[in-house]
PDB file of C-alpha atoms in Angstrom:
ATOM      1  CA  MET A  21     -11.186 -31.144  25.473  1.00 62.00           C
ATOM      2  CA  ALA A  22      -8.712 -32.679  23.005  1.00 60.00           C
ATOM      3  CA  ALA A  23      -7.317 -34.986  25.700  1.00 66.00           C
ATOM      4  CA  TRP A  24     -10.840 -36.153  26.540  1.00 60.00           C
ATOM      5  CA  LEU A  25     -11.563 -36.857  22.850  1.00 58.00           C
ATOM      6  CA  MET A  26      -8.343 -38.799  22.460  1.00 65.00           C
ATOM      7  CA  ARG A  27      -9.275 -40.865  25.522  1.00 67.00           C
ATOM      8  CA  ILE A  28     -12.856 -41.605  24.380  1.00 65.00           C
ATOM      9  CA  LEU A  29     -12.148 -42.139  20.624  1.00 58.00           C
ATOM     10  CA  PRO A  30     -10.788 -45.715  20.945  1.00 60.00           C
ATOM     11  CA  VAL A  31     -13.861 -46.691  22.951  1.00 52.00           C
ATOM     12  CA  TRP A  32     -16.272 -45.342  20.306  1.00 50.00           C
ATOM     13  CA  SER A  33     -14.419 -47.144  17.524  1.00 51.00           C
ATOM     14  CA  ARG A  34     -15.273 -50.474  19.179  1.00 52.00           C
ATOM     15  CA  VAL A  35     -18.975 -49.705  19.679  1.00 48.00           C
ATOM     16  CA  ARG A  36     -21.404 -51.171  17.130  1.00 49.00           C
ATOM     17  CA  LEU A  37     -24.505 -49.116  16.648  1.00 47.00           C
ATOM     18  CA  GLY A  38     -26.510 -51.948  15.087  1.00 48.00           C
ATOM     19  CA  SER A  39     -28.101 -54.876  16.810  1.00 47.00           C
ATOM     20  CA  VAL A  40     -25.801 -57.880  17.142  1.00 48.00           C
ATOM     21  CA  ALA A  41     -28.385 -60.224  18.654  1.00 48.00           C
ATOM     22  CA  GLY A  42     -29.712 -61.447  15.304  1.00 49.00           C
ATOM     23  CA  ALA A  43     -26.369 -61.350  13.479  1.00 51.00           C
ATOM     24  CA  ARG A  44     -24.753 -64.529  12.287  1.00 56.00           C
ATOM     25  CA  PHE A  45     -20.973 -64.693  12.115  1.00 52.00           C
ATOM     26  CA  VAL A  46     -19.395 -67.277   9.817  1.00 55.00           C
ATOM     27  CA  SER A  47     -15.678 -67.951   9.562  1.00 55.00           C
ATOM     28  CA  GLN A  48     -14.314 -67.318   6.059  1.00 58.00           C
ATOM     29  CA  THR A  49     -11.253 -69.519   6.611  1.00 60.00           C
ATOM     30  CA  GLN A  50     -11.425 -72.962   5.039  1.00 58.00           C
ATOM     31  CA  SER A  51     -11.614 -75.925   7.358  1.00 57.00           C
ATOM     32  CA  PRO A  52      -9.210 -78.823   6.737  1.00 57.00           C
ATOM     33  CA  GLY A  53     -12.066 -81.065   5.571  1.00 55.00           C
ATOM     34  CA  ALA A  54     -13.254 -78.593   2.933  1.00 53.00           C
ATOM     35  CA  ALA A  55     -10.097 -78.465   0.822  1.00 54.00           C
ATOM     36  CA  GLY A  56     -10.886 -76.686  -2.419  1.00 52.00           C
ATOM     37  CA  SER A  57     -14.533 -76.111  -1.521  1.00 51.00           C
ATOM     38  CA  ALA A  58     -15.743 -72.537  -1.936  1.00 53.00           C
ATOM     39  CA  ALA A  59     -19.112 -73.107  -0.253  1.00 51.00           C
ATOM     40  CA  VAL A  60     -19.579 -71.798   3.264  1.00 50.00           C
ATOM     41  CA  SER A  61     -21.337 -74.301   5.473  1.00 50.00           C
ATOM     42  CA  GLY A  62     -23.956 -73.315   7.991  1.00 49.00           C
ATOM     43  CA  LEU A  63     -25.846 -70.854   5.802  1.00 49.00           C
ATOM     44  CA  SER A  64     -29.272 -71.766   4.577  1.00 52.00           C
ATOM     45  CA  PRO A  65     -30.838 -69.075   2.366  1.00 50.00           C
ATOM     46  CA  VAL A  66     -34.510 -68.406   2.903  1.00 51.00           C
ATOM     47  CA  GLU A  67     -36.252 -69.251  -0.351  1.00 54.00           C
ATOM     48  CA  HIS A  68     -39.952 -69.189  -1.124  1.00 55.00           C
ATOM     49  CA  SER A  69     -41.298 -71.056  -4.126  1.00 57.00           C
ATOM     50  CA  ASP A  70     -44.685 -70.498  -5.705  1.00 60.00           C
ATOM     51  CA  ASP A  71     -46.947 -72.959  -7.580  1.00 67.00           C
ATOM     52  CA  HIS A  72     -44.874 -72.817 -10.772  1.00 71.00           C
ATOM     53  CA  GLY A  73     -41.588 -73.669  -9.104  1.00 68.00           C
ATOM     54  CA  HIS A  74     -40.129 -70.158  -9.298  1.00 71.00           C
ATOM     55  CA  VAL A  75     -37.913 -69.312  -6.364  1.00 72.00           C
ATOM     56  CA  GLU A  76     -38.214 -65.895  -4.682  1.00 71.00           C
ATOM     57  CA  VAL A  77     -35.218 -64.813  -2.653  1.00 66.00           C
ATOM     58  CA  SER A  78     -35.507 -61.818  -0.336  1.00 71.00           C
ATOM     59  CA  LEU A  79     -33.408 -58.788  -1.317  1.00 62.00           C
ATOM     60  CA  TYR A  80     -32.317 -58.639   2.316  1.00 60.00           C
ATOM     61  CA  GLU A  81     -30.862 -62.147   1.999  1.00 66.00           C
ATOM     62  CA  LYS A  82     -28.945 -61.146  -1.150  1.00 65.00           C
ATOM     63  CA  ASN A  83     -27.746 -57.826   0.283  1.00 67.00           C
ATOM     64  CA  ARG A  84     -27.732 -57.535   4.076  1.00 69.00           C
ATOM     65  CA  ASP A  85     -26.995 -53.805   3.783  1.00 77.00           C
ATOM     66  CA  PHE A  86     -30.138 -53.171   1.668  1.00 76.00           C
ATOM     67  CA  HIS A  87     -31.524 -49.619   1.946  1.00 73.00           C
ATOM     68  CA  GLY A  88     -34.441 -49.925  -0.488  1.00 81.00           C
ATOM     69  CA  PHE A  89     -33.181 -47.662  -3.273  1.00 79.00           C
ATOM     70  CA  HIS A  90     -32.010 -50.230  -5.860  1.00 80.00           C
ATOM     71  CA  LYS A  91     -31.483 -53.984  -6.279  1.00 79.00           C
ATOM     72  CA  ASP A  92     -27.767 -53.586  -7.069  1.00 83.00           C
ATOM     73  CA  PRO A  93     -25.855 -53.183  -3.757  1.00 83.00           C
ATOM     74  CA  GLN A  94     -23.399 -50.550  -5.048  1.00 85.00           C
ATOM     75  CA  VAL A  95     -26.130 -48.468  -6.685  1.00 88.00           C
ATOM     76  CA  ASP A  96     -28.266 -48.901  -3.551  1.00 86.00           C
ATOM     77  CA  VAL A  97     -25.531 -47.515  -1.274  1.00 88.00           C
ATOM     78  CA  TRP A  98     -24.738 -44.667  -3.704  1.00 91.00           C
ATOM     79  CA  ASN A  99     -28.412 -43.700  -4.013  1.00 91.00           C
ATOM     80  CA  MET A 100     -28.815 -43.830  -0.233  1.00 89.00           C
ATOM     81  CA  LYS A 101     -25.834 -41.523   0.296  1.00 91.00           C
ATOM     82  CA  VAL A 102     -26.994 -39.081  -2.391  1.00 91.00           C
ATOM     83  CA  ALA A 103     -30.563 -39.052  -1.068  1.00 90.00           C
ATOM     84  CA  PHE A 104     -29.501 -38.410   2.510  1.00 90.00           C
ATOM     85  CA  PHE A 105     -26.894 -35.787   1.529  1.00 90.00           C
ATOM     86  CA  PHE A 106     -29.322 -33.772  -0.567  1.00 89.00           C
ATOM     87  CA  GLY A 107     -32.220 -34.375   1.838  1.00 89.00           C
ATOM     88  CA  ILE A 108     -30.280 -33.109   4.834  1.00 90.00           C
ATOM     89  CA  SER A 109     -28.670 -30.283   2.848  1.00 88.00           C
ATOM     90  CA  VAL A 110     -31.991 -29.083   1.480  1.00 87.00           C
ATOM     91  CA  ALA A 111     -33.598 -29.278   4.911  1.00 88.00           C
ATOM     92  CA  ILE A 112     -30.805 -27.329   6.611  1.00 91.00           C
ATOM     93  CA  VAL A 113     -29.921 -24.793   3.897  1.00 91.00           C
ATOM     94  CA  ILE A 114     -33.338 -24.009   2.437  1.00 90.00           C
ATOM     95  CA  GLY A 115     -35.091 -24.435   5.788  1.00 91.00           C
ATOM     96  CA  GLY A 116     -32.606 -22.140   7.527  1.00 92.00           C
ATOM     97  CA  THR A 117     -32.895 -19.544   4.758  1.00 93.00           C
ATOM     98  CA  PHE A 118     -36.698 -19.694   4.939  1.00 93.00           C
ATOM     99  CA  ILE A 119     -36.703 -19.199   8.711  1.00 92.00           C
ATOM    100  CA  HIS A 120     -34.157 -16.352   8.465  1.00 91.00           C
ATOM    101  CA  TYR A 121     -36.266 -14.396   5.979  1.00 93.00           C
ATOM    102  CA  LEU A 122     -39.611 -14.844   7.740  1.00 92.00           C
ATOM    103  CA  PRO A 123     -41.308 -11.523   8.532  1.00 90.00           C
ATOM    104  CA  ASP A 124     -41.027  -9.887  11.955  1.00 87.00           C
ATOM    105  CA  HIS A 125     -43.035 -12.058  14.329  1.00 87.00           C
ATOM    106  CA  GLY A 126     -45.420  -9.974  16.437  1.00 90.00           C
ATOM    107  CA  MET A 127     -44.060  -6.759  14.857  1.00 92.00           C
ATOM    108  CA  ARG A 128     -41.550  -6.396  17.700  1.00 93.00           C
ATOM    109  CA  GLN A 129     -38.905  -4.722  15.532  1.00 93.00           C
ATOM    110  CA  TRP A 130     -41.486  -2.280  14.103  1.00 94.00           C
ATOM    111  CA  ALA A 131     -42.713  -1.401  17.624  1.00 95.00           C
ATOM    112  CA  ARG A 132     -39.159  -0.611  18.750  1.00 96.00           C
ATOM    113  CA  ARG A 133     -38.481   1.570  15.696  1.00 96.00           C
ATOM    114  CA  GLU A 134     -41.787   3.408  16.228  1.00 96.00           C
ATOM    115  CA  ALA A 135     -41.005   4.009  19.919  1.00 95.00           C
ATOM    116  CA  GLU A 136     -37.546   5.365  19.079  1.00 97.00           C
ATOM    117  CA  ARG A 137     -39.101   7.662  16.439  1.00 97.00           C
ATOM    118  CA  LEU A 138     -41.672   9.000  18.919  1.00 94.00           C
ATOM    119  CA  ILE A 139     -38.978   9.615  21.560  1.00 96.00           C
ATOM    120  CA  LYS A 140     -36.841  11.600  19.105  1.00 97.00           C
ATOM    121  CA  GLU A 141     -39.905  13.560  17.965  1.00 96.00           C
ATOM    122  CA  ARG A 142     -40.961  14.445  21.538  1.00 94.00           C
ATOM    123  CA  GLU A 143     -37.417  15.404  22.567  1.00 96.00           C
ATOM    124  CA  ALA A 144     -37.171  17.699  19.535  1.00 97.00           C
ATOM    125  CA  GLU A 145     -40.489  19.404  20.478  1.00 96.00           C
ATOM    126  CA  GLY A 146     -39.494  19.687  24.138  1.00 95.00           C
ATOM    127  CA  ILE A 147     -42.426  17.582  25.360  1.00 90.00           C
ATOM    128  CA  ALA A 148     -42.023  15.035  28.164  1.00 90.00           C
ATOM    129  CA  VAL A 149     -41.240  11.575  26.814  1.00 91.00           C
ATOM    130  CA  LEU A 150     -43.711   9.923  29.206  1.00 89.00           C
ATOM    131  CA  ASP A 151     -46.887  11.536  30.466  1.00 85.00           C
ATOM    132  CA  GLY A 152     -48.995  10.468  33.448  1.00 88.00           C
ATOM    133  CA  ASN A 153     -52.157  10.505  31.312  1.00 89.00           C
ATOM    134  CA  TYR A 154     -52.523   7.947  28.581  1.00 86.00           C
ATOM    135  CA  TYR A 155     -55.090  10.152  26.790  1.00 88.00           C
ATOM    136  CA  ASP A 156     -55.037  13.935  26.530  1.00 86.00           C
ATOM    137  CA  PRO A 157     -57.448  15.082  29.317  1.00 90.00           C
ATOM    138  CA  SER A 158     -58.621  18.095  27.281  1.00 92.00           C
ATOM    139  CA  LYS A 159     -60.012  15.812  24.576  1.00 94.00           C
ATOM    140  CA  ILE A 160     -62.032  13.582  26.907  1.00 92.00           C
ATOM    141  CA  ILE A 161     -65.730  14.524  27.053  1.00 91.00           C
ATOM    142  CA  LEU A 162     -67.312  13.580  30.369  1.00 88.00           C
ATOM    143  CA  PRO A 163     -71.083  13.575  31.003  1.00 87.00           C
ATOM    144  CA  SER A 164     -72.434  16.330  33.289  1.00 85.00           C
ATOM    145  CA  ALA A 165     -73.390  15.543  36.872  1.00 83.00           C
ATOM    146  CA  GLY A 166     -77.134  16.045  36.150  1.00 77.00           C
ATOM    147  CA  ASP A 167     -77.294  13.332  33.512  1.00 66.00           C
ATOM    148  CA  GLU A 168     -76.751  10.541  36.010  1.00 65.00           C
ATOM    149  CA  GLU A 169     -79.795   8.470  36.909  1.00 58.00           C
TER     150      GLU A 169
END
């Protein structure tokens, strides 16, 4: 198993789980013609302006790793990690505890304990554990043959 994991681990480290089709890769090295320029060419931010000239920039354009918890990228990532940690932990720990302490479904455990009690009781009295008649035949009242019509 360990040999298989060591063989497959380098392959998984190269796999990207996200979609690469819409990704845009820009070189961060400066070109010879842009000496001293800090601007990266080829990026055009999507900006929407309203009637008053205010510019609205998408949070996704500012932070490509936006999770929807906060505008600040570091706080957003921290809040995402905390929310998922506690969400998963609560679901597993409290959910597992709840399921563990649910009552006996269908009273199967009670039925087994009752059967074991009856067997011990009948063995102590010397009665057969199982009888061919479900009901005691002496307690069944049958109609007489003349009452049939």
